[in-house]
């Protein structure tokens, strides 16, 4: 059953949404509810392609209720912590349910003004030709391109070096010595699974000690949502108290306490706490051995920041991603020094009206929950600025 949608004007320039991940699909669905024509361009051959490429044992780090997109709940059979496979199927159902016009295999190369086209603000240069649009929503997200540090000697490493973007599961590494680099959610989970599934030896390189919290409850996510407007220092004390009660001290095993509270660290660096997937038990049992950060490579050896060395068959870099937007928005003055959008969500830069960025934040309450907030806000903003019905008039349709 397809939800009700207002009919758009056949001759009107559409809104172009770039990216068919959660942010792009949710924003397109909310725009379609307003009657504004919308086209989603996706460079891969399917919706949710980046999620489909994640490792097989991934489960969402937010509970089911906080991971749904607007207009369609996740099925109860998905369980409290939704698997990668189930979430990819959900994104495909979401596209069908909302009747979205998603054009796969189309790469957006550049966004530029279209001053000579009536009713259109932008022209998007794509691999399928130019597309004029009344507004553009860039929803390619924070994780568009895998980031691999330029470690000295990296090219001469004689073992196997790969990013988590190319890691699918533990089976190929059974019997191998594996170093996982990065103590975030992905790195700690992958290290724990490798140790449990038969890696001969598993190390975890820790640059900054993580804040670790139990995964057994969704209360942490609810607390993050309810207290996100309070000063970070107010929230750090109860969060650290909960951590001390529920997570053993790992200092003796090479993982000292985080230098700041989780809310303060998130405010400064947008780093979220690590939810324990068995990592604490693996460290305490010796199955995963924390070591210092990677400083470089020397043939078969990995050099560590504390002067130590180890020999690993495989190095898996859980070193994050970059948005890589510079070419797409060249000359528009919308990015900060780190390459992230200066203005995100329902606001736009004065230099680039009707150009929006969705999916570039990582709030403590959950990135997928933020997708819903941004999708609704962007749809309301575009509707208001292009003469469509007011937000009050169609708010009820966006549940």
Coordinates of C-alpha atoms in Angstrom, one line a residue:
X1 CA 0.0 0.0 0.0
X2 CA 1.4 3.4 -1.0
X3 CA 0.9 6.3 1.3
X4 CA -1.1 9.3 0.2
X5 CA 0.9 11.9 -1.8
X6 CA 0.0 15.2 -3.3
X7 CA 0.3 15.5 -7.1
X8 CA 3.1 17.7 -8.3
X9 CA 3.1 20.0 -11.3
X10 CA 4.2 18.0 -14.3
X11 CA 6.2 20.9 -15.8
X12 CA 7.9 22.1 -12.6
X13 CA 11.6 21.6 -12.1
X14 CA 12.1 18.8 -9.6
X15 CA 14.2 18.8 -6.4
X16 CA 17.3 16.8 -7.0
X17 CA 18.4 14.6 -4.1
X18 CA 21.9 13.2 -4.4
X19 CA 22.3 9.8 -2.7
X20 CA 19.8 7.0 -2.0
X21 CA 20.8 6.1 1.5
X22 CA 18.6 6.8 4.5
X23 CA 18.9 10.6 4.4
X24 CA 18.2 10.8 0.7
X25 CA 15.3 8.4 0.7
X26 CA 13.7 10.0 3.8
X27 CA 14.0 13.6 2.4
X28 CA 12.6 12.5 -1.0
X29 CA 9.6 10.8 0.8
X30 CA 8.9 13.9 2.8
X31 CA 9.1 16.1 -0.3
X32 CA 6.8 13.8 -2.3
X33 CA 4.2 14.2 0.5
X34 CA 4.2 18.0 -0.2
X35 CA 3.5 17.5 -3.9
X36 CA 7.0 18.8 -5.0
X37 CA 8.4 16.6 -7.8
X38 CA 11.7 15.0 -6.6
X39 CA 14.3 12.9 -8.3
X40 CA 16.9 10.8 -6.4
X41 CA 20.3 10.2 -8.1
X42 CA 22.4 7.3 -6.9
X43 CA 25.8 6.5 -8.3
X44 CA 25.6 2.8 -7.2
X45 CA 23.2 0.2 -8.7
X46 CA 20.8 0.0 -5.7
X47 CA 19.4 2.0 -2.8
X48 CA 21.3 1.8 0.4
X49 CA 24.5 0.7 -1.4
X50 CA 26.9 1.8 1.4
X51 CA 24.9 -0.2 4.0
X52 CA 24.9 -3.3 1.7
X53 CA 28.7 -3.1 1.6
X54 CA 29.1 -3.1 5.4
X55 CA 30.4 -6.2 7.1
X56 CA 28.0 -9.1 7.5
X57 CA 27.7 -9.2 11.3
X58 CA 27.0 -5.5 11.6
X59 CA 23.9 -4.5 13.7
X60 CA 22.7 -1.0 14.1
X61 CA 24.1 0.9 17.1
X62 CA 20.7 2.4 17.8
X63 CA 17.6 0.4 18.9
X64 CA 14.9 -0.4 16.3
X65 CA 12.5 2.4 17.5
X66 CA 15.2 5.0 17.0
X67 CA 16.3 3.6 13.6
X68 CA 13.1 3.9 11.5
X69 CA 12.7 6.5 8.8
X70 CA 9.6 8.8 8.7
X71 CA 6.5 7.2 7.3
X72 CA 7.4 3.5 7.7
X73 CA 8.3 1.5 10.9
X74 CA 10.9 -1.2 11.0
X75 CA 9.2 -4.6 11.4
X76 CA 9.1 -6.1 14.9
X77 CA 10.7 -9.3 13.5
X78 CA 13.9 -7.3 13.1
X79 CA 14.5 -7.5 16.8
X80 CA 15.8 -4.7 19.1
X81 CA 19.1 -4.3 17.3
X82 CA 18.5 -4.5 13.5
X83 CA 21.0 -6.4 11.3
X84 CA 22.7 -4.9 8.3
X85 CA 20.8 -7.3 6.0
X86 CA 17.4 -6.5 7.5
X87 CA 18.1 -2.7 7.3
X88 CA 19.0 -3.0 3.6
X89 CA 15.8 -4.8 2.9
X90 CA 13.9 -2.1 4.8
X91 CA 15.5 0.7 2.7
X92 CA 14.3 -1.2 -0.5
X93 CA 10.8 -1.4 1.0
X94 CA 10.9 2.2 1.9
X95 CA 11.6 3.2 -1.7
X96 CA 8.7 1.1 -2.9
X97 CA 6.3 2.2 -0.2
X98 CA 6.8 5.9 -0.9
X99 CA 6.9 5.5 -4.7
X100 CA 10.2 7.3 -5.1
X101 CA 11.8 8.1 -8.4
X102 CA 15.3 6.8 -7.8
X103 CA 17.7 6.7 -10.8
X104 CA 20.6 4.3 -10.0
X105 CA 23.9 4.3 -11.8
X106 CA 23.9 8.1 -12.2
X107 CA 26.9 10.0 -10.7
X108 CA 26.5 13.7 -9.8
X109 CA 29.7 15.4 -10.8
X110 CA 29.1 19.1 -10.0
X111 CA 26.4 21.5 -8.8
X112 CA 26.3 24.9 -10.4
X113 CA 23.8 27.9 -10.6
X114 CA 21.3 27.8 -13.4
X115 CA 20.3 31.5 -13.6
X116 CA 18.8 31.3 -17.1
X117 CA 16.3 28.6 -16.3
X118 CA 12.9 29.8 -15.0
X119 CA 11.8 28.1 -11.8
X120 CA 15.1 26.4 -11.3
X121 CA 18.0 27.5 -9.0
X122 CA 20.6 24.8 -9.8
X123 CA 22.0 22.6 -12.6
X124 CA 23.5 19.3 -11.6
X125 CA 26.1 17.9 -14.0
X126 CA 25.7 14.1 -14.0
X127 CA 27.0 11.1 -15.9
X128 CA 23.6 11.0 -17.5
X129 CA 23.6 14.6 -18.6
X130 CA 22.6 17.9 -16.9
X131 CA 19.6 18.1 -14.6
X132 CA 18.0 21.5 -13.7
X133 CA 16.5 21.6 -10.3
X134 CA 14.5 24.1 -8.1
X135 CA 16.6 22.9 -5.1
X136 CA 19.3 20.3 -4.4
X137 CA 19.7 18.2 -1.4
X138 CA 23.2 16.6 -1.0
X139 CA 22.6 13.4 0.9
X140 CA 25.8 11.5 0.1
X141 CA 26.7 11.5 3.8
X142 CA 29.7 11.5 6.0
X143 CA 30.9 8.1 4.8
X144 CA 31.3 8.7 1.1
X145 CA 34.9 7.7 0.8
X146 CA 37.0 5.4 3.0
X147 CA 39.9 7.2 4.8
X148 CA 43.2 5.4 5.1
X149 CA 46.0 7.3 6.8
X150 CA 49.3 7.9 5.0
X151 CA 51.4 6.0 7.4
X152 CA 55.1 6.0 6.7
X153 CA 56.1 2.8 4.9
X154 CA 52.5 1.8 4.2
X155 CA 53.2 0.9 0.5
X156 CA 56.0 -1.5 1.5
X157 CA 54.0 -3.5 4.0
X158 CA 54.3 -7.1 3.1
X159 CA 51.1 -8.3 4.8
X160 CA 47.5 -7.5 3.9
X161 CA 46.2 -4.0 4.6
X162 CA 42.6 -3.2 4.1
X163 CA 40.0 -0.7 5.3
X164 CA 36.8 -1.8 7.1
X165 CA 35.0 -0.8 3.9
X166 CA 36.5 -3.9 2.4
X167 CA 36.0 -6.2 5.4
X168 CA 33.0 -8.6 5.1
X169 CA 33.5 -11.0 7.9
X170 CA 36.0 -13.0 10.0
X171 CA 36.2 -16.3 8.0
X172 CA 39.1 -15.3 5.7
X173 CA 41.2 -14.4 8.7
X174 CA 40.9 -17.6 10.7
X175 CA 44.4 -18.6 11.9
X176 CA 45.9 -15.2 11.0
X177 CA 47.5 -12.6 13.2
X178 CA 45.3 -9.5 12.8
X179 CA 45.8 -5.9 13.9
X180 CA 42.7 -3.8 14.0
X181 CA 43.4 0.0 14.0
X182 CA 40.9 2.2 15.7
X183 CA 38.9 1.9 18.9
X184 CA 35.5 3.1 17.7
X185 CA 32.4 1.0 17.4
X186 CA 33.5 -0.7 14.2
X187 CA 37.0 -1.4 15.4
X188 CA 36.1 -2.9 18.8
X189 CA 33.3 -5.0 17.3
X190 CA 35.5 -6.4 14.5
X191 CA 38.4 -7.2 16.9
X192 CA 36.0 -9.0 19.2
X193 CA 34.5 -11.1 16.4
X194 CA 37.9 -12.0 14.9
X195 CA 39.1 -13.2 18.3
X196 CA 36.0 -15.2 18.8
X197 CA 35.9 -16.7 15.3
X198 CA 39.4 -18.1 15.2
X199 CA 42.0 -15.4 14.5
X200 CA 45.4 -16.8 15.9
X201 CA 46.1 -13.4 17.5
X202 CA 44.1 -10.2 17.6
X203 CA 45.5 -6.7 18.5
X204 CA 43.6 -3.4 18.7
X205 CA 45.6 -0.2 18.1
X206 CA 44.2 2.5 20.4
X207 CA 45.0 6.1 19.7
X208 CA 42.4 7.8 22.0
X209 CA 40.8 5.7 24.7
X210 CA 37.1 5.2 24.1
X211 CA 34.1 5.8 26.4
X212 CA 32.6 2.3 26.6
X213 CA 29.0 1.8 27.6
X214 CA 26.9 -1.4 27.8
X215 CA 24.8 -2.3 24.8
X216 CA 22.1 -4.2 26.7
X217 CA 19.7 -1.3 27.0
X218 CA 18.4 1.5 24.8
X219 CA 18.3 3.9 27.8
X220 CA 21.6 5.5 26.7
X221 CA 20.1 6.6 23.4
X222 CA 16.9 7.9 25.1
X223 CA 19.1 9.9 27.5
X224 CA 21.1 11.3 24.6
X225 CA 17.9 12.6 23.0
X226 CA 16.4 14.0 26.2
X227 CA 19.5 15.8 27.4
X228 CA 21.1 16.9 24.1
X229 CA 20.2 20.6 24.7
X230 CA 21.9 20.7 28.2
X231 CA 25.5 21.7 28.6
X232 CA 27.8 18.8 28.0
X233 CA 29.4 19.0 31.4
X234 CA 26.1 18.5 33.1
X235 CA 25.6 15.2 31.3
X236 CA 29.1 13.9 31.7
X237 CA 28.9 13.1 35.4
X238 CA 25.9 10.8 35.4
X239 CA 27.2 9.1 32.2
X240 CA 30.5 8.4 33.8
X241 CA 28.8 7.2 36.9
X242 CA 26.8 4.7 34.8
X243 CA 30.0 3.6 33.1
X244 CA 31.8 3.0 36.4
X245 CA 28.9 0.9 37.6
X246 CA 28.5 -1.3 34.4
X247 CA 31.9 -1.4 32.7
X248 CA 35.0 -2.8 34.4
X249 CA 38.2 -0.7 34.4
X250 CA 40.5 -1.8 31.6
X251 CA 43.5 0.3 32.5
X252 CA 45.5 -2.7 33.5
X253 CA 44.9 -4.2 30.0
X254 CA 46.1 -1.1 28.1
X255 CA 42.8 0.8 27.8
X256 CA 42.8 3.7 30.3
X257 CA 39.6 5.8 31.0
X258 CA 38.6 8.3 28.3
X259 CA 40.2 11.7 29.1
X260 CA 36.8 13.5 28.9
X261 CA 33.2 12.7 29.5
X262 CA 31.2 11.4 26.5
X263 CA 29.1 14.5 26.1
X264 CA 32.0 16.9 26.2
X265 CA 34.0 14.7 23.7
X266 CA 31.0 14.5 21.4
X267 CA 30.6 18.3 21.5
X268 CA 34.3 18.8 20.6
X269 CA 34.9 16.0 18.1
X270 CA 31.5 14.4 17.3
X271 CA 32.8 11.1 18.6
X272 CA 30.1 8.8 20.1
X273 CA 30.6 6.3 22.9
X274 CA 31.5 2.7 22.1
X275 CA 28.7 0.2 22.8
X276 CA 30.1 -3.1 24.1
X277 CA 29.7 -6.0 21.7
X278 CA 31.8 -8.3 23.8
X279 CA 34.9 -6.2 23.6
X280 CA 35.4 -5.8 27.3
X281 CA 35.2 -9.5 27.9
X282 CA 37.6 -10.2 25.0
X283 CA 40.2 -7.7 26.4
X284 CA 39.9 -9.1 30.0
X285 CA 40.4 -12.6 28.7
X286 CA 43.4 -11.7 26.6
X287 CA 41.6 -12.6 23.4
X288 CA 42.1 -9.0 22.2
X289 CA 45.2 -7.2 23.2
X290 CA 45.2 -3.4 23.1
X291 CA 48.4 -1.8 21.8
X292 CA 49.5 1.8 21.0
X293 CA 48.5 3.7 17.9
X294 CA 50.2 2.8 14.6
X295 CA 53.1 5.1 13.7
X296 CA 54.2 3.4 10.5
X297 CA 55.3 0.2 8.7
X298 CA 58.6 -1.5 8.1
X299 CA 58.3 -4.4 5.7
X300 CA 56.3 -7.1 7.6
X301 CA 56.4 -5.2 10.9
X302 CA 54.0 -2.5 12.2
X303 CA 55.7 0.3 14.2
X304 CA 53.7 1.6 17.2
X305 CA 53.7 5.1 18.7
X306 CA 55.2 3.9 22.0
X307 CA 58.2 2.4 20.2
X308 CA 56.9 -1.1 20.1
X309 CA 56.7 -3.4 17.0
X310 CA 54.6 -6.3 16.0
X311 CA 54.3 -8.6 13.0
X312 CA 50.8 -9.0 11.7
X313 CA 49.5 -11.0 8.7
X314 CA 46.6 -8.6 8.3
X315 CA 46.0 -5.0 9.3
X316 CA 42.3 -3.8 9.2
X317 CA 42.0 0.0 9.4
X318 CA 38.8 1.2 11.2
X319 CA 39.9 4.7 10.5
X320 CA 36.7 6.2 9.3
X321 CA 35.5 8.0 6.2
X322 CA 35.5 11.4 4.6
X323 CA 32.6 13.2 2.7
X324 CA 34.7 14.2 -0.3
X325 CA 32.4 17.0 -1.4
X326 CA 35.0 19.4 -2.8
X327 CA 34.5 18.7 -6.5
X328 CA 30.8 18.4 -6.2
X329 CA 30.3 21.9 -4.8
X330 CA 33.5 23.6 -6.1
X331 CA 33.2 27.4 -6.0
X332 CA 30.1 27.6 -3.9
X333 CA 31.8 28.4 -0.6
X334 CA 29.7 26.0 1.5
X335 CA 32.4 23.8 3.1
X336 CA 34.5 24.4 6.2
X337 CA 38.2 23.8 6.4
X338 CA 37.7 20.1 7.1
X339 CA 35.6 19.6 4.0
X340 CA 32.2 19.3 5.8
X341 CA 29.2 21.5 5.1
X342 CA 29.2 24.7 7.1
X343 CA 25.4 24.7 7.3
X344 CA 23.5 21.4 7.6
X345 CA 19.9 20.3 7.8
X346 CA 17.0 22.7 7.0
X347 CA 19.3 25.8 6.8
X348 CA 21.2 26.9 3.8
X349 CA 24.2 29.3 3.2
X350 CA 23.4 32.8 2.1
X351 CA 25.7 32.2 -0.8
X352 CA 23.8 29.1 -1.9
X353 CA 20.1 29.3 -1.3
X354 CA 18.0 26.1 -1.8
X355 CA 21.2 23.9 -1.5
X356 CA 20.8 21.6 1.5
X357 CA 23.0 19.0 3.2
X358 CA 21.5 16.0 4.9
X359 CA 23.2 13.2 6.8
X360 CA 26.4 15.0 7.8
X361 CA 25.9 15.0 11.6
X362 CA 26.5 12.3 14.2
X363 CA 24.4 13.2 17.3
X364 CA 24.4 11.2 20.5
X365 CA 20.7 10.5 20.1
X366 CA 21.4 8.5 16.9
X367 CA 22.2 9.4 13.3
X368 CA 19.1 7.7 12.0
X369 CA 16.9 9.6 14.3
X370 CA 18.5 12.8 13.0
X371 CA 17.7 11.7 9.5
X372 CA 14.0 12.0 10.3
X373 CA 14.5 15.5 11.8
X374 CA 16.5 16.8 8.9
X375 CA 14.2 15.2 6.2
X376 CA 11.1 16.9 7.7
X377 CA 12.9 20.2 8.2
X378 CA 14.3 20.3 4.6
X379 CA 10.9 19.4 3.1
X380 CA 9.2 22.2 5.1
X381 CA 11.9 24.7 4.1
X382 CA 11.7 23.9 0.4
X383 CA 7.9 23.9 0.5
X384 CA 7.9 27.3 2.2
X385 CA 10.5 28.8 -0.1
X386 CA 8.9 27.5 -3.3
X387 CA 5.2 28.4 -2.7
X388 CA 3.9 25.1 -1.6
X389 CA 1.4 24.6 1.3
X390 CA 2.5 25.7 4.7
X391 CA 4.1 23.3 7.2
X392 CA 1.0 23.5 9.4
X393 CA -1.2 22.4 6.6
X394 CA 0.6 19.1 5.8
X395 CA 2.4 18.3 9.1
X396 CA 0.0 15.5 9.9
X397 CA 0.8 13.6 6.6
X398 CA 4.5 13.2 7.6
X399 CA 4.1 10.7 10.4

